[in-house]
XYZ file of C-alpha atoms in Angstrom:
658
model
C 96.867 125.483 125.411
C 96.013 122.548 123.565
C 95.128 124.516 119.868
C 99.103 125.893 120.190
C 100.725 122.238 120.027
C 102.621 120.666 117.878
C 103.357 117.042 117.940
C 106.030 115.272 115.868
C 106.982 111.128 115.468
C 108.702 111.180 112.352
C 111.939 111.871 113.262
C 113.541 112.901 116.401
C 110.398 113.745 118.886
C 109.422 116.722 118.647
C 106.875 119.347 120.444
C 106.213 122.815 119.331
C 104.054 125.677 120.876
C 102.782 128.138 118.940
C 105.978 127.672 116.450
C 108.455 127.623 119.288
C 110.111 124.126 120.067
C 109.838 122.761 124.003
C 112.441 120.955 125.216
C 111.747 117.419 126.551
C 115.506 116.653 127.545
C 114.879 113.379 129.849
C 114.801 109.952 127.871
C 112.365 108.406 130.067
C 109.358 111.616 129.545
C 110.196 111.105 125.665
C 109.363 107.418 125.844
C 106.299 108.186 127.866
C 105.478 110.941 125.230
C 106.230 108.910 122.477
C 104.063 105.912 123.744
C 100.993 107.883 124.317
C 101.272 109.859 120.922
C 101.295 106.985 118.800
C 97.898 106.213 120.788
C 96.783 109.576 120.833
C 93.430 110.097 121.555
C 93.104 106.633 123.619
C 93.551 105.724 126.871
C 97.112 103.459 127.789
C 96.990 101.981 131.065
C 100.072 102.343 134.103
C 100.858 98.632 133.081
C 101.413 99.045 129.427
C 103.573 102.662 130.120
C 105.572 101.149 132.530
C 106.495 98.342 130.187
C 107.029 100.985 127.585
C 109.332 102.852 130.532
C 111.244 99.554 131.579
C 110.353 96.208 129.580
C 110.607 93.477 131.610
C 112.458 94.822 134.414
C 110.940 98.059 135.869
C 111.976 98.996 139.678
C 109.852 98.580 142.595
C 108.699 101.913 142.766
C 107.567 101.972 138.752
C 104.155 102.977 139.410
C 105.167 106.045 141.800
C 107.562 106.735 139.148
C 105.680 106.876 136.116
C 102.920 109.094 138.367
C 105.942 111.524 139.060
C 106.948 111.500 134.812
C 102.861 112.190 134.157
C 102.979 115.138 136.784
C 106.110 116.543 135.290
C 104.973 115.979 131.403
C 101.641 117.244 132.823
C 103.626 120.630 133.683
C 104.924 121.281 130.351
C 102.169 120.022 128.046
C 98.809 121.169 129.977
C 96.433 119.313 131.855
C 93.964 119.649 128.913
C 96.573 118.086 126.737
C 97.547 114.755 129.014
C 94.919 113.572 130.583
C 93.928 111.410 133.411
C 91.153 108.399 132.923
C 89.781 105.773 134.424
C 91.756 103.178 133.298
C 95.145 105.310 132.597
C 95.845 108.055 130.630
C 95.575 109.773 127.239
C 97.055 112.554 124.944
C 94.184 114.718 123.445
C 95.454 116.256 120.237
C 93.379 116.554 116.981
C 93.024 119.133 113.991
C 96.198 118.229 112.436
C 98.169 118.884 115.660
C 100.078 115.507 115.251
C 102.186 114.690 112.300
C 100.794 111.107 112.420
C 97.591 112.048 111.779
C 97.999 113.958 108.620
C 100.255 111.457 107.391
C 97.809 108.806 107.915
C 95.353 111.257 106.441
C 97.057 111.785 103.411
C 97.803 108.163 103.084
C 94.440 106.792 103.397
C 93.457 109.235 100.479
C 96.339 108.115 98.133
C 95.492 104.249 98.926
C 91.687 105.082 97.742
C 93.086 107.155 94.340
C 92.949 105.614 91.020
C 94.119 108.459 88.898
C 98.059 108.022 88.761
C 98.725 111.454 88.895
C 96.541 112.067 91.959
C 98.176 108.877 93.588
C 101.452 110.323 93.438
C 100.539 113.550 94.436
C 98.747 112.517 97.828
C 101.475 109.620 98.313
C 103.935 112.595 98.209
C 102.332 114.898 100.379
C 101.892 111.610 102.908
C 105.481 111.466 103.026
C 105.969 115.105 103.040
C 104.237 115.231 106.827
C 107.068 113.175 108.075
C 110.696 114.064 108.647
C 112.156 110.473 108.129
C 112.176 107.190 110.324
C 109.856 107.447 113.195
C 110.911 107.565 116.679
C 114.985 107.937 115.921
C 115.482 109.366 119.552
C 113.129 106.970 121.766
C 115.282 104.509 123.661
C 112.831 101.960 124.435
C 113.171 98.256 122.874
C 109.895 97.888 123.889
C 108.173 100.454 122.181
C 110.461 100.106 119.020
C 109.667 96.112 118.682
C 105.696 97.060 119.558
C 103.881 100.138 118.315
C 107.439 101.413 116.947
C 107.560 98.426 114.252
C 103.828 98.433 113.252
C 104.543 102.601 112.240
C 107.794 101.932 110.874
C 106.659 99.085 108.317
C 103.589 101.632 107.360
C 106.213 104.232 106.849
C 108.313 102.013 104.560
C 105.066 100.471 102.839
C 104.040 104.761 102.025
C 107.696 105.419 100.892
C 107.416 102.111 98.607
C 103.771 102.918 97.553
C 104.955 106.573 96.750
C 107.682 105.046 94.607
C 105.188 102.686 92.429
C 103.156 105.838 92.100
C 105.724 108.243 90.949
C 107.024 105.614 88.225
C 103.770 104.372 87.111
C 103.492 108.633 85.605
C 107.280 108.253 84.390
C 108.974 110.116 86.961
C 111.780 107.298 87.241
C 114.680 109.174 88.377
C 112.875 111.748 91.005
C 112.567 108.312 92.976
C 115.993 107.409 93.363
C 117.969 109.585 96.177
C 115.108 108.549 98.305
C 114.855 104.514 97.150
C 118.948 104.941 98.062
C 118.653 105.993 101.225
C 116.011 103.437 102.073
C 118.256 100.738 101.084
C 120.913 102.019 102.925
C 118.799 102.358 106.032
C 117.093 98.772 105.686
C 119.726 96.565 103.955
C 117.536 93.577 103.968
C 114.050 94.883 102.284
C 114.216 93.226 99.096
C 111.116 95.106 97.978
C 113.377 98.402 98.228
C 115.896 96.818 96.164
C 113.603 95.822 93.730
C 112.155 99.358 93.380
C 115.359 100.947 92.833
C 116.425 98.284 90.294
C 113.502 99.352 88.485
C 113.872 102.684 88.757
C 117.662 102.563 87.715
C 116.559 100.532 84.341
C 113.490 102.748 83.140
C 115.731 105.606 83.540
C 118.222 104.153 80.985
C 120.515 102.883 83.762
C 120.610 99.370 83.123
C 124.161 98.767 84.177
C 123.824 100.304 87.379
C 120.489 98.552 87.856
C 122.353 95.261 87.354
C 125.170 96.057 89.655
C 122.391 96.878 92.377
C 120.886 93.548 91.637
C 124.501 92.014 92.782
C 125.039 94.244 95.738
C 122.032 93.086 97.374
C 122.382 89.827 96.592
C 126.150 89.688 98.024
C 124.697 91.330 101.359
C 121.683 89.054 101.493
C 124.148 85.882 101.289
C 126.556 87.166 103.458
C 124.793 88.556 106.674
C 121.709 86.074 106.037
C 122.387 83.268 104.174
C 119.696 83.239 101.553
C 119.127 84.053 98.004
C 117.112 86.936 96.786
C 113.410 86.495 96.677
C 110.736 86.114 93.893
C 110.414 89.794 93.422
C 114.079 90.837 93.344
C 114.874 87.818 91.019
C 111.567 88.760 88.391
C 113.312 92.066 88.335
C 116.658 91.019 87.433
C 115.134 88.667 84.922
C 113.186 91.220 83.284
C 116.091 94.118 83.097
C 118.274 91.524 81.391
C 115.663 90.388 78.496
C 114.903 93.924 78.060
C 116.657 96.981 76.477
C 117.492 99.748 78.728
C 115.539 102.975 78.613
C 111.902 104.083 78.090
C 112.531 105.389 74.831
C 111.336 103.880 71.429
C 113.635 100.926 71.158
C 112.357 99.782 74.568
C 108.960 99.085 73.061
C 109.980 96.353 71.437
C 110.114 94.328 74.939
C 107.847 94.703 78.080
C 110.054 96.422 80.507
C 109.788 95.532 84.300
C 106.602 96.204 85.747
C 106.800 98.307 88.638
C 106.767 96.870 91.994
C 103.307 96.761 93.646
C 101.642 99.079 90.942
C 98.102 99.397 90.903
C 96.279 96.797 88.789
C 93.866 97.898 85.998
C 90.095 98.041 86.764
C 90.014 97.884 90.249
C 92.339 94.633 91.024
C 94.729 94.610 93.893
C 96.971 96.700 94.896
C 99.648 94.538 96.401
C 101.076 96.156 99.547
C 104.731 96.043 100.056
C 105.804 93.735 102.740
C 102.620 93.965 104.977
C 103.469 93.610 108.463
C 100.636 92.964 110.750
C 102.162 91.014 113.852
C 101.172 92.409 117.501
C 104.050 93.481 119.669
C 106.039 90.509 121.391
C 106.480 90.239 125.347
C 110.065 90.380 126.275
C 109.280 89.213 129.540
C 107.860 85.914 128.386
C 110.732 84.050 126.372
C 111.225 80.298 127.006
C 114.744 79.904 125.247
C 114.577 76.138 124.907
C 111.578 75.531 122.922
C 111.637 79.385 121.272
C 115.349 78.574 120.068
C 114.306 74.956 118.407
C 110.801 76.660 116.833
C 113.381 79.381 115.259
C 115.935 77.021 114.114
C 112.744 75.235 112.217
C 111.552 78.525 110.315
C 115.218 79.157 109.483
C 115.536 75.900 107.865
C 112.502 76.324 105.905
C 113.726 79.622 104.583
C 117.262 78.057 103.788
C 115.481 75.545 102.267
C 112.523 77.045 100.297
C 114.017 76.368 96.638
C 113.662 72.480 97.367
C 110.686 72.260 99.504
C 107.429 71.573 97.553
C 105.097 72.085 100.044
C 104.957 75.601 102.321
C 106.140 74.504 106.069
C 103.543 74.788 108.867
C 104.329 74.853 112.240
C 101.051 74.138 114.979
C 101.388 74.991 118.637
C 98.949 73.634 120.583
C 98.050 73.131 124.376
C 95.948 74.306 126.845
C 94.489 77.672 127.590
C 96.949 79.775 129.003
C 100.214 78.019 128.395
C 101.390 80.640 125.952
C 100.473 79.657 122.438
C 99.967 83.392 121.274
C 102.791 84.661 123.096
C 105.221 82.011 121.391
C 103.689 82.387 118.299
C 104.136 85.890 118.078
C 107.900 86.241 119.779
C 109.167 83.736 117.051
C 107.361 85.131 113.846
C 109.348 88.528 115.139
C 112.542 86.810 115.548
C 112.352 85.205 111.865
C 111.071 88.523 110.179
C 113.965 89.292 108.353
C 113.909 85.941 106.989
C 110.690 86.551 105.339
C 111.137 90.395 103.589
C 107.828 89.412 101.406
C 105.667 90.132 104.874
C 104.490 88.925 107.980
C 100.738 88.706 108.660
C 98.901 87.880 111.755
C 94.809 86.772 111.875
C 92.859 85.796 114.922
C 90.849 83.031 114.161
C 88.580 83.614 116.598
C 86.559 86.636 118.116
C 85.151 85.959 121.850
C 83.393 82.469 121.762
C 82.693 82.394 118.235
C 85.256 81.209 115.694
C 85.291 83.544 112.455
C 84.395 82.056 109.087
C 87.579 81.104 106.631
C 85.897 83.871 104.374
C 86.159 86.671 106.796
C 89.648 85.759 107.902
C 91.017 85.746 103.717
C 89.287 88.832 103.570
C 91.243 90.305 106.482
C 93.985 89.008 104.890
C 93.596 90.175 101.378
C 92.873 93.432 102.573
C 96.589 93.310 104.216
C 98.336 92.296 101.002
C 97.302 95.073 99.271
C 93.302 94.255 97.793
C 90.975 97.234 97.965
C 87.793 96.216 99.536
C 85.467 96.890 96.575
C 87.549 94.003 94.758
C 86.931 91.361 96.788
C 85.487 88.369 95.686
C 82.185 87.336 97.341
C 82.794 83.418 96.877
C 85.223 81.278 99.083
C 86.911 79.467 95.962
C 87.935 82.938 94.329
C 88.857 84.355 97.813
C 91.071 81.519 98.208
C 92.054 81.544 94.406
C 93.012 85.066 94.484
C 94.966 85.066 98.077
C 97.035 81.892 96.502
C 98.361 83.757 93.707
C 99.151 86.929 95.693
C 101.636 84.612 97.647
C 102.815 82.484 94.937
C 106.651 83.003 94.676
C 106.585 85.196 97.598
C 108.644 84.446 100.896
C 105.818 85.551 103.452
C 105.375 84.177 107.067
C 101.787 83.680 108.290
C 100.371 83.553 111.921
C 96.838 82.047 112.457
C 95.794 82.453 116.188
C 93.431 80.502 117.580
C 92.018 77.760 115.202
C 89.253 75.742 115.728
C 90.064 72.939 113.896
C 91.992 71.960 109.837
C 88.942 72.996 107.688
C 89.238 76.591 109.130
C 93.010 76.735 108.590
C 93.389 75.284 105.203
C 92.301 78.066 103.123
C 94.444 80.179 104.660
C 97.678 78.155 104.375
C 99.936 79.931 102.124
C 100.789 77.715 98.658
C 104.534 78.460 98.122
C 107.510 76.509 99.540
C 109.079 79.898 100.282
C 106.245 80.783 102.594
C 105.489 79.301 106.424
C 102.416 79.342 108.773
C 102.347 79.145 112.779
C 99.089 77.844 113.348
C 98.222 78.451 117.143
C 95.043 75.831 118.198
C 93.614 73.974 121.682
C 94.241 70.677 119.792
C 96.437 68.925 117.533
C 95.763 69.903 113.803
C 96.818 66.310 112.942
C 95.372 66.095 109.431
C 97.269 69.096 107.834
C 99.972 68.289 105.584
C 103.695 69.413 105.862
C 103.153 70.295 109.605
C 105.304 69.794 112.363
C 103.464 69.830 115.747
C 104.651 71.110 119.062
C 102.932 71.102 122.093
C 103.178 73.430 124.867
C 102.667 72.787 128.497
C 103.266 74.043 131.902
C 106.168 76.166 132.823
C 108.968 74.421 135.204
C 108.983 76.112 138.359
C 112.551 77.545 137.164
C 110.979 79.034 134.040
C 107.926 80.372 136.148
C 110.269 82.337 139.025
C 112.439 83.348 135.797
C 109.066 84.728 134.419
C 107.844 86.437 137.205
C 111.185 87.826 138.124
C 111.656 89.750 134.209
C 107.916 91.136 135.307
C 108.391 92.667 138.937
C 112.195 92.857 138.539
C 114.499 90.189 140.191
C 115.702 91.947 143.579
C 111.775 92.026 144.737
C 111.666 88.148 143.751
C 114.973 87.530 145.582
C 113.999 89.318 148.928
C 110.749 87.248 149.073
C 111.966 83.733 147.534
C 109.557 81.414 149.666
C 106.687 83.695 148.650
C 107.751 83.548 144.938
C 107.453 79.626 145.246
C 104.095 79.785 146.701
C 102.970 82.121 144.198
C 104.264 80.022 141.818
C 102.291 77.045 142.893
C 99.460 78.894 143.687
C 99.650 79.880 139.874
C 99.828 76.198 138.820
C 103.150 76.880 136.557
C 100.402 78.389 134.099
C 101.935 81.080 132.030
C 98.551 82.926 131.780
C 98.349 82.801 135.678
C 101.948 84.086 135.834
C 101.619 86.760 133.979
C 98.598 88.166 135.871
C 100.418 87.944 139.135
C 103.189 89.747 137.710
C 100.924 92.657 136.558
C 99.315 92.522 139.592
C 102.336 92.824 141.954
C 103.660 95.531 138.972
C 100.704 97.790 139.329
C 100.980 97.388 143.390
C 104.625 98.276 144.005
C 103.456 98.553 147.961
C 102.564 95.204 147.862
C 104.576 92.155 149.367
C 104.846 88.638 147.556
C 103.661 87.284 150.687
C 100.609 89.349 150.760
C 99.220 88.373 147.234
C 100.353 84.904 148.181
C 97.969 84.981 151.386
C 95.327 86.556 149.211
C 95.612 83.443 146.399
C 95.923 80.686 148.885
C 92.243 80.419 149.683
C 90.694 78.116 146.508
C 87.412 79.723 147.259
C 88.905 83.521 145.877
C 91.966 82.225 143.575
C 90.033 82.693 140.461
C 88.613 86.185 141.751
C 92.266 86.986 142.204
C 93.805 85.717 138.809
C 92.164 88.811 136.960
C 94.069 91.941 135.946
C 93.208 94.507 133.279
C 91.093 91.799 130.116
C 93.049 89.162 131.132
C 91.626 86.485 133.443
C 91.910 82.624 134.045
C 88.321 82.056 134.587
C 87.379 84.006 131.104
C 90.131 82.054 129.299
C 88.838 78.848 130.563
C 85.133 80.043 130.132
C 86.036 80.005 126.218
C 86.919 76.500 125.977
C 84.167 75.391 128.003
C 81.923 77.230 125.858
C 82.654 74.968 122.993
C 82.029 72.166 124.456
C 78.907 69.983 124.285
C 76.115 69.554 126.966
C 77.249 65.970 127.803
C 80.739 67.347 127.807
C 79.788 70.276 130.232
C 78.260 68.093 132.712
C 81.053 65.638 133.002
C 83.483 68.340 132.984
C 81.668 69.988 135.915
C 80.415 66.677 137.549
C 84.346 65.247 137.983
C 85.407 67.981 139.820
C 83.599 66.804 142.785
C 85.537 63.748 142.882
C 88.462 64.760 145.643
C 90.866 62.253 144.256
C 94.453 63.105 142.079
C 92.798 61.309 139.216
C 90.188 59.144 138.171
C 89.352 56.047 135.853
C 86.611 55.410 133.221
C 85.026 53.119 135.498
C 84.649 55.159 138.352
C 83.653 58.372 135.877
C 80.918 56.466 134.400
C 79.258 55.791 137.587
C 79.450 59.223 138.356
C 77.592 60.534 135.386
C 75.421 57.603 135.194
C 77.070 56.603 131.604
C 78.089 53.242 129.888
C 81.937 53.193 129.850
C 82.525 53.434 126.207
C 80.184 56.627 126.078
C 82.327 57.919 129.188
C 85.891 57.292 127.600
C 84.784 59.109 124.706
C 83.708 62.302 126.139
C 86.986 62.029 128.738
C 89.062 61.748 125.727
C 87.522 64.598 123.977
C 88.093 66.808 127.188
C 91.417 65.535 127.057
C 91.457 66.676 123.347
C 90.844 70.307 124.601
C 93.254 70.377 127.131
C 90.434 70.427 130.308
C 91.726 66.985 131.360
C 95.244 65.456 131.774
C 95.766 61.475 130.598
C 98.164 59.466 132.001
C 98.658 56.206 131.585
C 99.111 54.080 135.514
C 100.400 50.610 135.335
C 98.083 48.315 137.096
C 95.482 50.691 137.038
C 95.404 52.230 133.243
C 94.515 55.618 131.586
C 93.474 57.633 134.531
C 92.286 61.383 134.055
C 92.916 64.579 136.187
C 92.540 68.029 136.175
C 94.937 71.169 136.602
C 94.272 72.612 139.832
C 93.004 75.600 138.273
C 90.917 73.838 136.043
C 89.352 72.018 138.900
C 88.135 75.268 140.611
C 86.644 76.655 137.523
C 85.189 73.372 136.979
C 83.408 73.221 140.932
C 82.513 76.512 140.595
C 80.552 75.879 137.595
C 78.946 72.854 139.052
C 77.934 74.843 142.227
C 76.563 77.383 139.902
C 74.774 74.944 137.308
C 73.952 71.429 138.605
C 70.851 70.795 141.443
C 72.726 69.529 144.972
C 71.017 66.173 144.225
C 72.870 65.840 140.768
C 76.101 66.691 142.803
C 75.646 64.180 145.961
C 74.344 61.440 143.152
C 77.179 61.858 141.110
C 79.557 61.572 144.173
C 78.171 58.604 146.101
C 77.759 56.621 142.396
C 81.611 57.477 142.245
C 82.139 55.724 145.865
C 79.820 52.786 144.778
C 81.908 51.849 142.089
C 85.129 53.072 143.607
C 84.038 49.944 146.108
C 82.943 47.657 143.673
C 79.412 47.469 144.790
C 77.026 45.655 142.291
C 75.393 47.965 139.619
C 71.959 47.782 141.053
C 73.468 49.267 144.100
C 73.962 52.626 142.378
C 72.381 55.642 143.488
C 70.335 56.866 140.481
C 70.948 60.328 139.942
C 67.663 62.013 141.082
C 66.770 63.977 144.264
C 67.760 62.171 147.665
C 67.740 63.081 150.929
C 70.620 65.621 151.534
C 71.340 63.698 155.272
C 74.803 64.898 156.927
C 76.422 61.507 155.591
C 75.872 62.150 152.077
C 77.059 65.690 152.100
C 80.287 64.406 153.752
C 80.525 61.945 150.364
C 82.438 64.384 148.366
C 85.211 64.616 150.868
C 87.005 60.793 149.721
C 89.820 59.942 151.717
C 92.832 61.014 150.032
C 94.297 57.665 149.579
C 91.555 56.394 147.341
C 93.367 58.207 144.674
C 95.868 55.817 144.480
C 94.886 52.442 145.115
C 92.327 51.918 142.185
């Protein structure tokens, strides 16, 4: 059965067996099949498929309904085609059965070809595998904004690169019909307008080329309130400066360069409007903050001509507050204002931060530079990167920065560009940067987001339990997302049932895990970046059962001078592992978020010997009661009698009177 099937995701979704069309009329079945085909051969979890099918508001029976959809599709396609795996479901397709696979194979060959005629032929054959815009009849906003958006951008880039290749061998008139259709379907894509102008000009139709520029300029001004970007303006200027047509007279002046055409001698081949943003999560909107950040980036786009430096937004805050989600959401929202591309790069891989040269290589490849053409020296990489970005309107998202030194080589040079950088700490020395700290959600925001994930009706039916879940999550966005995902994958659970599981502090971090998301794992990355003294302080201070602690008491617990202790506490605060507040009459006090304290306490019982834990608690007690310094218990092995074992349970009122 498998060998007889053919699948198309370009144009209307289509399935054929032995050349005969197979109808899949149900909309949800088509969404499910398209989601699996876009990642053919790879496993999608039930949670991912539920999001593709219902977005942020799945029904209570989502998992059971999904299983029914899978069963019905399997009857049509065959059990050897739609397979179940331990973590989800997958489509098995190979040997050219999927138009997307054929397209990708030919596209890769075309991009690697340096011979002009062969390059044009391969691009043409790649596009012949498609039937136009992908997923045109798939009613899934989530899919269209995620995997569908990435595929659409790849198809658009391929169409423009095909036009470049055809024009490079003199076939200007041949590209006009497809380019006209492209600007009609995607009217804000300036790179397509520039190619249409160039093709008209080189075909001897200078008047039409100039009127095309005026049409594009009017549309951008009326619809977006912006002027044409550098690529469109340059094409217009060169058309005005040179004679029309490809004949002998034209040789007196250089004709407009073919946009994106291959550079000679293995140089960079700039891709048209590179797009590497991950999909945005619809259910994690924080409207107030998002609206402000989007407004700031819109101002950058409007004022780019008057600016002298690019604008950078630094979103910083604790692990799990949604920095990446926020950065990706606002990048999607303003993407039409940066028509020359939107790039995304992760600056951290596991517990290791990437070197700037490694990230630059990734960004340059996305911009069309062939891997073999990448320089080996960091300075040369930076120069090439900045040269490619100059005079472009491009947005870059740099996710998970370590510090300013890692980020500086990656920032765009042109005032028409913008960058969104996420980090744990404020990157305070980056010039031209607006810093925005993301904190915890309010209770109302937490409930709203949880409702988008599991369904508002389900939430309203157990309002008290929903508030308990938010409280146990500490209003941390990551924890809310995990709780929502767990409820989504278990529609038979009540909210009260999960709340009871989270009630136990000993089990809470074990429960806050789903798929590859976990609060413990996220906090572990921040902990791994600390020095040994900072790690020790992070662990031991969690034993002090009080809402907050002063430098004096912390110094006693750690057996360190107060000035050194203050440095460590401030460093933990910078990393958002502690919170600092000024209390009148008491000075600066430091405290843990509830989930952070649980993580730190878990570590101290796994790492620190019992005498160190007991000594830290008793020393803190001694300092609290203002005993002479000589009375402090040394941090060494001491008899662990009942009184000392009870020392960790300090009276609650002690936290309010220091």
